[in-house]
Amino acid sequence: MTVLQRSSRVALWNPRKLFSPRTIVLIVVLAAWFVVGPSLLGAYWTRILTVSTVFAIAAAGIALLYGRLGLVSLGQVSLIGVGGWITLRVGHLGLPFELALVVAAVGTGIIGVLVGLPALRLSGLNLAIVTLMLAGAFEVVFTVTGFPNGGDGFLGRAQGGVLQQPLARPVLGTSDPEYFRYVLVVAVLMFLVIGLHLSNRPGRAWAAIRQSEAGALAAGIGTVRYRLWALAVVSATTGVAGGLLAGNAGLLDPISFKASASILLFATVLIGGAFSLLGAAIAGFLSQGLPPLLDAWGVPGNLIFVLLGLGMIQAITTAPQGIAGQLKGLVLRIGRAITSRRTR
Amino acid sequence: MTGTLTVQNLSVVYGGVKPLTDVSLTFERDVCGLVGPNGAGKTTFFNVLSGFAVAASGTLDFDGTDLLAMNAAKRARWGLRRTFQQEQVIQSLSAWDNIRLTAEHTGGGRSAVDDAVAFVGLEAVDRPGSALSMLERRLVEIAKTVCGSPQLVLLDEPGAGLDQGETERLVGLIRRIPGEFGALVILVDHDMDLVSTVCGTTAVLDFGQVIAVGPTAKVLASAEVRKAYLGTADVEAGA
């Protein structure tokens, strides 16, 4: 238990450590990824990694709720859908893509808080079930309404003989490599938003609420306000992820936003590591990059469920901090080995 | 100078159980003790003072401030601090952040945290809560109670799990709180030695009622209190 709890100290982007070697390495790696990523990956994998990055944003939200507040939400993919719907709807009105993303963030934030109100009272298994049922409800709604595709009316559906119209990509990201970079930049911004929350006043308050509601109240923390704020931040960033997903192909299909997809994403967060943002990045790849990777290796894609199931068993029994925690342990061990050789 | 806590006819009712019945007492100086056998209502008294239990009737007044009018978080911001029987140090945050958490929600700045850390004499405060020893955890809990202008500090068995030497260090700190931070301290503990060395005034609860209140030595020596603790037979045998 102590190992698990220690690892939830996400000290990323602490102002005092802004220019630590760790941050500089991170910036260099991201910059290199930004520049050479698309040419390194090739056309096919660039598209896959774009979507993986989008899902990493949603995974970071799940990690915040679970790792910092101890809340299990099994409906986050529905919120991606909500963000995507709003972006398509607003984008077809002629708004610039960036503005549509902002509207999606605000709109999804509001909807997320409203549907997340049970989280103020529930936790554990009860909350998991309620969010799963909400995800089921969203699945039905999306199937009925569909996603806007340039048609008229509030729902924006093109019907009958009218040709459906994909939403145009943002000016800065019209080609696939450009859009990969565009998504990377927005994802880094969203990770920054979440990381700054975690390492500052809200993050401390959330950690206190997770530890004990009474202890948090005794420290003068308005627990309702901070829970709502967590829901708003997570929903807004997840809404942006939905917007980026909508911008990728210009169209969305209800089939992508099934309740089961939320469960799968939650599982990948546990496997990747719910206590760090690196874990969220890994989760994004596991959920969207692993199935095509299996395909490329000639393994049937449906085996993903088996693999993730095994991964979860492994994570729960031997690596509660997920792959991210194991990687950190490895880096620490290598670092120690190097320094001990030097002193010898 | 510390304030005065006046409790009048305070009762708490949980369904058919009455953990506190008509409690009236005044705590007015420095460190005061609250003792009683298990189940006497000591923790319930702390809970109703700090806003975690609802008073069925009665009043709680601290120098003219009606405590019952505020919820738990508001009371903390007003200046009420409490510890719990089980220490509440957050494993994932550093010791410094643990203390800062209370400071930033109760109007204390960085200097308040520095003062609190210096007061308890905690070292290497950037270690996570999970790396702290039991004594260090208890020190963090004390530091949390003194940051951000406390007025009323409730300590619920602050020395549980500590050895003799560690308890003495804690006692030294508790005695200094009223003088250095101007807060009235109420201490609940089973350790009678601790209570008699630290507390000027002590109240004794038994079955939810106050059976004695006054100067500590006198209260602890009274026949009624010994009866509550030891049972009638022992007192008669000893008499």
XYZ file of C-alpha atoms in Angstrom:
583
model
C 0.000 0.000 0.000
C 2.778 2.429 0.876
C 4.462 1.963 -2.477
C 1.206 2.631 -4.260
C 0.488 5.765 -2.290
C 3.997 7.130 -2.546
C 3.807 6.924 -6.283
C 0.764 9.172 -6.405
C 3.020 12.098 -5.678
C 2.896 13.636 -9.109
C 5.428 16.397 -8.738
C 5.478 17.342 -12.395
C 5.745 21.035 -13.231
C 6.455 22.180 -9.740
C 7.514 25.823 -10.276
C 10.592 25.256 -8.110
C 11.663 22.398 -10.362
C 10.732 24.034 -13.641
C 14.249 23.841 -14.997
C 15.327 20.577 -13.432
C 17.282 18.120 -15.636
C 14.126 16.009 -15.787
C 12.083 18.831 -17.297
C 14.799 19.682 -19.799
C 15.026 16.053 -20.944
C 11.236 15.972 -21.285
C 11.222 19.135 -23.380
C 14.005 17.824 -25.644
C 12.235 14.480 -26.151
C 8.919 16.176 -26.959
C 10.592 18.622 -29.337
C 12.364 15.768 -31.143
C 9.095 13.843 -31.323
C 7.416 16.957 -32.733
C 10.027 17.406 -35.453
C 10.917 13.877 -36.566
C 7.910 11.911 -35.254
C 5.859 11.832 -38.487
C 8.791 10.974 -40.790
C 9.976 8.315 -38.323
C 6.543 6.748 -38.058
C 5.423 6.799 -41.678
C 1.955 7.710 -42.894
C 0.029 4.818 -41.293
C 1.569 4.993 -37.828
C 1.412 8.785 -37.813
C -2.371 8.516 -38.059
C -2.487 5.856 -35.320
C -0.227 7.820 -32.978
C -2.344 10.931 -33.555
C -5.393 9.117 -32.210
C -3.306 7.553 -29.406
C -2.236 11.040 -28.318
C -5.855 12.165 -28.316
C -6.816 9.276 -26.047
C -3.849 9.986 -23.787
C -5.575 13.255 -22.859
C -8.702 11.392 -21.793
C -6.519 8.834 -19.991
C -4.875 11.658 -18.029
C -8.336 12.698 -16.842
C -9.124 9.156 -15.714
C -5.748 9.007 -13.958
C -6.468 12.276 -12.145
C -9.852 11.047 -10.916
C -8.598 7.602 -9.920
C -5.029 8.288 -8.815
C -5.641 11.520 -6.977
C -9.270 11.347 -5.842
C -9.850 7.590 -5.795
C -12.900 7.953 -8.066
C -13.604 5.301 -10.700
C -15.304 6.783 -13.751
C -16.281 4.328 -16.456
C -17.866 6.936 -18.701
C -14.980 9.011 -19.971
C -15.228 7.899 -23.610
C -18.790 9.262 -23.623
C -17.344 12.644 -22.678
C -14.941 12.372 -25.627
C -18.099 11.902 -27.698
C -19.730 14.960 -26.150
C -16.639 17.065 -26.911
C -16.602 15.713 -30.456
C -20.299 16.430 -30.973
C -19.944 20.028 -29.768
C -16.840 20.624 -31.898
C -18.569 19.324 -35.035
C -21.729 21.283 -34.302
C -19.938 24.551 -33.607
C -17.337 23.967 -36.322
C -20.033 23.616 -38.990
C -21.326 27.056 -38.000
C -18.086 28.370 -39.458
C -16.149 29.010 -36.266
C -12.361 28.533 -36.406
C -11.345 25.079 -35.139
C -9.503 26.462 -32.108
C -12.577 28.385 -31.006
C -14.675 25.241 -31.487
C -12.238 23.435 -29.187
C -12.709 26.085 -26.514
C -16.492 25.816 -26.805
C -16.171 22.017 -26.580
C -14.038 22.343 -23.434
C -16.556 24.629 -21.736
C -19.588 22.651 -22.895
C -18.162 19.270 -21.945
C -16.990 20.733 -18.636
C -20.545 21.801 -17.811
C -22.111 18.520 -18.952
C -19.427 16.526 -17.141
C -20.109 18.337 -13.888
C -23.861 17.845 -14.248
C -23.711 14.119 -15.000
C -20.892 13.763 -12.470
C -22.930 15.131 -9.574
C -23.436 11.600 -8.182
C -19.673 11.578 -7.585
C -20.259 14.036 -4.754
C -22.059 11.320 -2.825
C -20.833 8.053 -4.283
C -17.467 6.396 -4.492
C -15.980 2.990 -5.181
C -18.094 0.363 -6.868
C -21.322 2.409 -6.665
C -19.821 5.289 -8.588
C -18.288 2.906 -11.135
C -21.701 1.372 -11.823
C -23.483 4.722 -12.045
C -20.922 6.110 -14.485
C -21.116 2.931 -16.542
C -24.890 3.281 -16.765
C -24.508 6.901 -17.796
C -22.081 5.739 -20.490
C -24.794 3.337 -21.660
C -27.274 6.206 -21.772
C -24.879 8.326 -23.835
C -24.376 5.371 -26.188
C -28.131 5.334 -26.858
C -28.295 9.106 -27.275
C -25.391 9.150 -29.739
C -26.982 6.339 -31.748
C -30.251 8.299 -31.983
C -28.814 11.759 -32.649
C -25.728 10.788 -34.617
C -22.924 13.308 -35.037
C -23.262 16.572 -36.976
C -22.116 16.197 -40.565
C -22.956 19.519 -42.134
C -26.741 19.224 -42.256
C -29.427 21.596 -40.974
C -31.209 21.897 -37.660
C -29.963 21.550 -34.142
C -28.581 18.057 -34.730
C -26.807 19.118 -37.894
C -27.481 15.839 -39.723
C -27.377 15.680 -43.514
C -30.276 13.451 -44.554
C -31.776 11.992 -47.665
C -29.850 12.789 -50.812
C -27.759 15.528 -49.192
C -24.065 14.724 -49.225
C -22.452 14.614 -45.771
C -19.713 17.087 -45.242
C -16.675 16.444 -43.056
C -15.503 19.274 -40.823
C -12.431 20.977 -42.248
C -9.209 20.455 -40.322
C -7.568 23.401 -38.566
C -5.495 25.660 -40.787
C -2.326 24.685 -38.931
C -2.938 20.960 -39.328
C -4.347 20.152 -42.748
C -2.024 17.258 -43.638
C -1.600 14.142 -41.475
C 1.940 15.011 -40.244
C 0.827 18.567 -39.488
C -2.229 17.331 -37.618
C -0.037 14.915 -35.631
C 2.039 17.913 -34.488
C -1.083 19.981 -33.851
C -2.522 17.239 -31.614
C 0.829 16.835 -29.846
C 0.936 20.528 -28.960
C -2.661 20.576 -27.706
C -2.047 17.361 -25.723
C 1.023 18.878 -24.067
C -1.090 21.912 -23.143
C -3.781 19.652 -21.628
C -1.156 17.650 -19.709
C 0.194 20.965 -18.430
C -3.263 22.002 -17.251
C -3.715 18.693 -15.427
C -0.126 18.596 -14.123
C -0.316 22.137 -12.770
C -3.535 21.274 -10.972
C -1.970 18.160 -9.456
C 1.130 19.877 -8.156
C -0.636 22.879 -6.694
C -3.416 23.795 -4.299
C -6.192 21.736 -5.967
C -3.952 18.655 -6.171
C -3.153 18.837 -2.466
C -6.799 19.337 -1.593
C -7.777 16.332 -3.755
C -5.138 14.177 -2.070
C -6.565 15.200 1.308
C -10.114 14.343 0.232
C -8.953 10.958 -1.030
C -7.208 10.212 2.255
C -10.175 11.171 4.429
C -13.174 13.409 4.014
C -13.099 14.301 7.733
C -9.404 15.115 7.621
C -9.965 17.370 4.612
C -12.830 19.223 6.324
C -10.729 19.607 9.457
C -8.088 21.312 7.308
C -10.731 23.815 6.182
C -11.115 22.394 2.667
C -14.464 22.961 0.949
C -14.719 19.364 -0.242
C -17.769 19.846 -2.491
C -16.148 22.744 -4.335
C -12.925 20.812 -4.944
C -14.724 17.674 -6.116
C -16.737 19.753 -8.589
C -13.564 21.465 -9.759
C -11.915 18.093 -10.414
C -14.925 17.005 -12.481
C -14.837 20.284 -14.432
C -11.122 20.078 -15.225
C -11.290 16.431 -16.253
C -14.425 16.910 -18.363
C -13.081 20.007 -20.098
C -9.781 18.377 -21.074
C -11.626 15.237 -22.181
C -13.909 17.476 -24.259
C -10.852 18.903 -25.991
C -9.750 15.338 -26.742
C -13.151 14.783 -28.372
C -12.685 17.919 -30.420
C -9.287 16.726 -31.655
C -10.786 13.374 -32.557
C -13.552 15.128 -34.505
C -10.991 17.269 -36.288
C -8.967 14.230 -37.337
C -11.465 12.753 -39.795
C -14.025 15.548 -39.797
C -16.756 12.999 -39.024
C -17.559 10.821 -36.015
C -19.463 7.555 -35.742
C -21.562 6.564 -32.688
C -19.886 3.138 -32.806
C -16.678 4.712 -31.447
C -18.363 5.824 -28.219
C -19.743 2.636 -26.762
C -19.779 2.137 -23.012
C -17.395 -0.793 -23.418
C -14.779 1.556 -24.893
C -14.747 3.442 -21.573
C -14.046 0.255 -19.657
C -11.224 -0.577 -22.034
C -9.713 2.883 -21.597
C -9.946 2.604 -17.805
C -8.164 -0.749 -17.949
C -5.341 0.726 -20.012
C -4.942 3.522 -17.447
C -4.492 0.940 -14.686
C -1.958 -0.925 -16.811
C -0.129 2.217 -17.960
C -0.126 3.709 -14.458
C -2.779 5.874 -12.839
C -0.354 7.843 -10.679
C 1.628 9.695 -13.302
C 1.081 11.507 -16.570
C 3.574 9.177 -18.248
C 1.166 6.385 -17.372
C -1.607 8.294 -19.148
C 0.532 8.629 -22.270
C 1.207 4.887 -22.215
C -2.504 4.225 -21.696
C -3.335 6.288 -24.767
C -1.039 4.100 -26.848
C -2.287 0.857 -25.312
C -5.895 1.715 -26.116
C -5.393 2.967 -29.687
C -1.963 1.809 -30.822
C -1.884 -1.736 -29.513
C -4.763 -3.147 -31.643
C -3.188 -2.059 -34.976
C 0.195 -3.223 -33.695
C -1.294 -6.670 -33.062
C -2.786 -6.559 -36.569
C 0.611 -5.729 -38.016
C 2.051 -8.749 -36.228
C -0.702 -10.947 -37.615
C -2.416 -11.432 -34.267
C -6.255 -11.187 -34.307
C -7.300 -7.733 -33.001
C -9.918 -9.179 -30.647
C -7.092 -10.645 -28.571
C -6.708 -7.103 -27.196
C -9.310 -7.945 -24.548
C -7.351 -10.999 -23.446
C -4.083 -9.096 -23.411
C -5.500 -6.150 -21.465
C -7.138 -8.567 -19.027
C -3.785 -10.223 -18.405
C -2.179 -6.800 -18.170
C -4.672 -5.741 -15.516
C -4.041 -8.857 -13.460
C -0.336 -8.151 -13.713
C -0.803 -4.480 -12.805
C -3.018 -5.201 -9.819
C -0.889 -7.999 -8.399
C 2.674 -6.893 -9.061
C 2.763 -3.336 -10.378
C 0.168 -1.053 -8.797
C 1.947 1.934 -10.348
C 1.592 0.413 -13.784
C 4.132 0.382 -16.589
C 5.044 4.002 -15.835
C 6.025 3.050 -12.290
C 8.096 0.133 -13.547
C 9.884 2.371 -16.064
C 10.658 4.897 -13.334
C 12.037 2.119 -11.146
C 14.210 0.974 -14.031
C 15.572 4.484 -14.647
C 16.312 4.863 -10.930
C 18.136 1.529 -10.869
C 20.231 2.367 -13.912
C 21.014 5.792 -12.429
C 22.083 4.190 -9.159
C 24.230 1.640 -10.975
C 26.010 4.414 -12.882
C 26.635 6.574 -9.812
C 27.846 3.635 -7.720
C 30.329 2.648 -10.450
C 31.581 6.217 -10.564
C 32.223 6.335 -6.836
C 34.010 2.996 -6.878
C -3.978 34.976 26.320
C -6.223 32.135 25.324
C -9.984 32.377 24.811
C -12.743 30.730 26.804
C -14.907 27.867 25.622
C -18.322 27.738 27.240
C -20.465 24.661 26.709
C -24.056 24.724 27.915
C -26.516 21.830 28.078
C -24.962 20.132 25.081
C -26.599 16.877 23.968
C -25.929 14.586 21.033
C -28.399 11.906 19.983
C -27.732 9.034 17.555
C -31.073 7.263 17.113
C -31.815 5.787 20.533
C -28.288 6.354 21.840
C -27.285 9.511 23.673
C -23.482 9.738 23.601
C -23.625 13.167 25.270
C -26.303 14.284 27.722
C -26.622 17.839 29.016
C -22.918 18.597 29.083
C -22.103 21.974 30.615
C -18.555 23.086 31.299
C -16.086 25.904 30.817
C -12.524 25.570 29.566
C -10.736 28.841 29.992
C -6.979 28.582 30.244
C -4.022 27.113 28.415
C -4.229 23.319 28.159
C -7.339 21.575 29.460
C -7.887 17.843 29.765
C -10.863 15.674 28.962
C -10.757 12.141 30.304
C -13.113 9.263 30.847
C -13.433 5.525 30.309
C -13.906 4.071 26.822
C -17.260 5.067 25.359
C -17.677 7.983 27.732
C -18.279 10.405 24.838
C -14.890 12.115 24.596
C -14.524 11.727 20.837
C -18.189 12.625 20.320
C -17.504 15.812 22.272
C -14.629 16.616 19.896
C -16.795 15.733 16.910
C -19.577 18.089 17.924
C -17.038 20.828 18.699
C -15.420 20.483 15.285
C -18.646 20.100 13.303
C -18.636 16.370 12.522
C -21.532 15.553 14.827
C -24.784 17.480 15.136
C -25.828 18.879 18.494
C -29.406 17.950 19.394
C -29.535 20.809 21.879
C -27.279 23.179 23.761
C -24.798 25.911 22.876
C -21.086 26.163 22.122
C -19.589 29.581 22.651
C -15.988 30.667 22.221
C -15.414 34.260 23.323
C -18.754 35.285 21.840
C -18.480 33.190 18.644
C -21.265 30.652 18.181
C -19.435 27.569 16.933
C -22.603 25.633 16.086
C -23.517 28.230 13.437
C -20.566 27.122 11.261
C -19.923 23.876 9.375
C -16.731 21.859 9.860
C -14.679 23.574 7.152
C -15.797 27.040 8.270
C -14.834 26.265 11.858
C -11.377 25.257 10.621
C -11.059 28.563 8.772
C -12.237 30.407 11.881
C -9.400 28.881 13.891
C -10.473 25.491 15.154
C -7.869 22.752 14.705
C -8.220 19.133 15.605
C -6.277 15.928 15.342
C -7.813 12.491 15.077
C -7.029 9.362 17.046
C -5.556 7.956 13.883
C -3.032 10.344 12.382
C -4.128 11.863 9.062
C -0.792 12.436 7.335
C -1.259 12.124 3.575
C 1.193 9.538 2.301
C 1.538 10.932 -1.183
C 2.342 14.527 -0.166
C 5.554 15.743 1.409
C 5.550 16.652 5.098
C 5.768 20.307 4.089
C 2.795 20.000 1.729
C 0.818 18.233 4.455
C 1.242 21.256 6.707
C 0.825 23.708 3.844
C -2.534 22.118 3.049
C -3.970 23.310 6.341
C -2.235 26.679 6.097
C -3.499 27.529 2.632
C -7.121 26.808 3.494
C -7.091 28.601 6.824
C -5.454 31.832 5.765
C -1.840 31.088 6.663
C 0.934 31.794 4.149
C 4.328 30.203 3.618
C 5.663 31.877 6.739
C 2.954 30.150 8.795
C 4.191 26.789 7.486
C 7.817 27.712 8.193
C 6.879 28.788 11.741
C 4.946 25.580 12.347
C 7.809 23.424 11.044
C 10.313 25.301 13.195
C 8.004 24.992 16.217
C 7.796 21.202 16.058
C 11.428 20.878 14.959
C 10.718 18.662 11.972
C 13.628 18.021 9.619
C 13.840 17.054 5.941
C 10.271 18.180 5.313
C 10.383 17.328 1.610
C 10.097 13.621 2.391
C 6.723 12.078 1.468
C 4.316 11.282 4.283
C 4.858 7.576 3.668
C 8.540 7.932 4.653
C 7.848 9.539 8.046
C 8.217 7.767 11.385
C 5.318 7.662 13.836
C 6.849 10.493 15.882
C 7.314 12.586 12.744
C 3.705 11.964 11.754
C 2.525 13.110 15.163
C 4.747 16.191 14.827
C 3.203 16.965 11.433
C -0.218 16.721 13.078
C 0.849 19.194 15.784
C 2.340 21.513 13.153
C -0.988 21.467 11.281
C -2.825 22.575 14.417
C -0.639 25.644 14.964
C -0.587 27.191 11.483
C -2.911 29.989 10.381
C -3.865 31.644 13.728
C -5.511 28.825 15.673
C -7.917 29.718 18.482
C -9.044 26.328 19.726
C -6.933 23.202 19.330
C -8.435 19.771 19.989
C -5.940 16.955 20.414
C -7.373 13.443 20.404
C -4.746 11.112 21.889
C -1.873 12.938 20.183
C 0.713 10.607 21.681
C -0.816 7.265 20.672
C 1.855 4.883 19.401
C 4.794 6.820 20.846
C 7.322 5.678 23.450
C 8.137 7.481 26.694
C 10.866 9.754 25.312
C 8.858 10.677 22.227
C 5.786 11.427 24.342
C 7.850 13.777 26.498
C 8.930 15.701 23.419
C 5.291 15.971 22.322
C 4.210 17.095 25.796
C 6.809 19.863 25.716
C 5.308 21.137 22.449
C 1.695 20.918 23.595
C 2.452 23.007 26.684
C 3.967 25.747 24.505
C 0.964 26.077 22.147
C -1.162 28.429 24.328
C 1.737 30.782 25.076
C 3.189 30.930 21.570
C 0.066 30.743 19.421
C -2.621 32.027 21.805
C -4.840 28.998 21.316
C -6.817 27.144 23.946
C -5.856 23.468 23.868
C -8.151 20.608 24.864
C -6.463 17.262 25.258
C -8.148 13.865 25.274
C -5.915 11.067 26.462
C -5.925 7.801 28.351
C -2.477 8.481 29.747
C -3.230 9.924 33.209
C 0.404 10.901 33.788
C 0.324 12.949 30.613
C -2.948 14.639 31.525
C -1.835 15.472 35.050
C 1.470 16.980 33.900
C 0.043 19.067 31.075
C -3.508 20.077 31.976
C -4.431 22.761 34.474
C -8.143 22.065 34.271
C -9.628 18.662 33.594
C -13.158 17.448 32.983
C -14.231 13.835 33.403
C -16.927 12.283 31.245
C -18.729 9.051 32.040
C -21.676 7.660 30.068
C -21.984 10.978 28.242
C -22.215 13.123 31.336
C -19.743 15.376 33.111
C -19.033 13.810 36.495
C -16.263 16.169 37.570
C -14.533 19.318 36.392
C -11.879 21.442 38.055
C -8.156 21.549 38.855
C -6.604 18.365 37.452
C -5.012 16.944 40.613
C -8.199 17.418 42.616
C -10.432 15.944 39.900
C -8.303 12.873 39.334
C -8.129 12.176 43.080
C -11.881 12.398 43.656
C -13.673 9.241 44.718
C -16.317 9.563 42.025
C -13.740 9.663 39.241
C -11.858 6.691 40.651
C -15.134 4.840 40.812
C -15.864 5.556 37.151
C -12.456 4.283 36.137
C -11.909 1.389 38.468
C -15.414 0.235 39.333
C -17.070 0.272 42.751
C -15.582 -2.947 44.121
C -11.999 -1.758 43.695
C -12.665 1.536 45.406
C -14.350 -0.201 48.334
C -11.568 -2.731 48.607
C -8.982 0.036 48.623
C -10.888 2.186 51.115
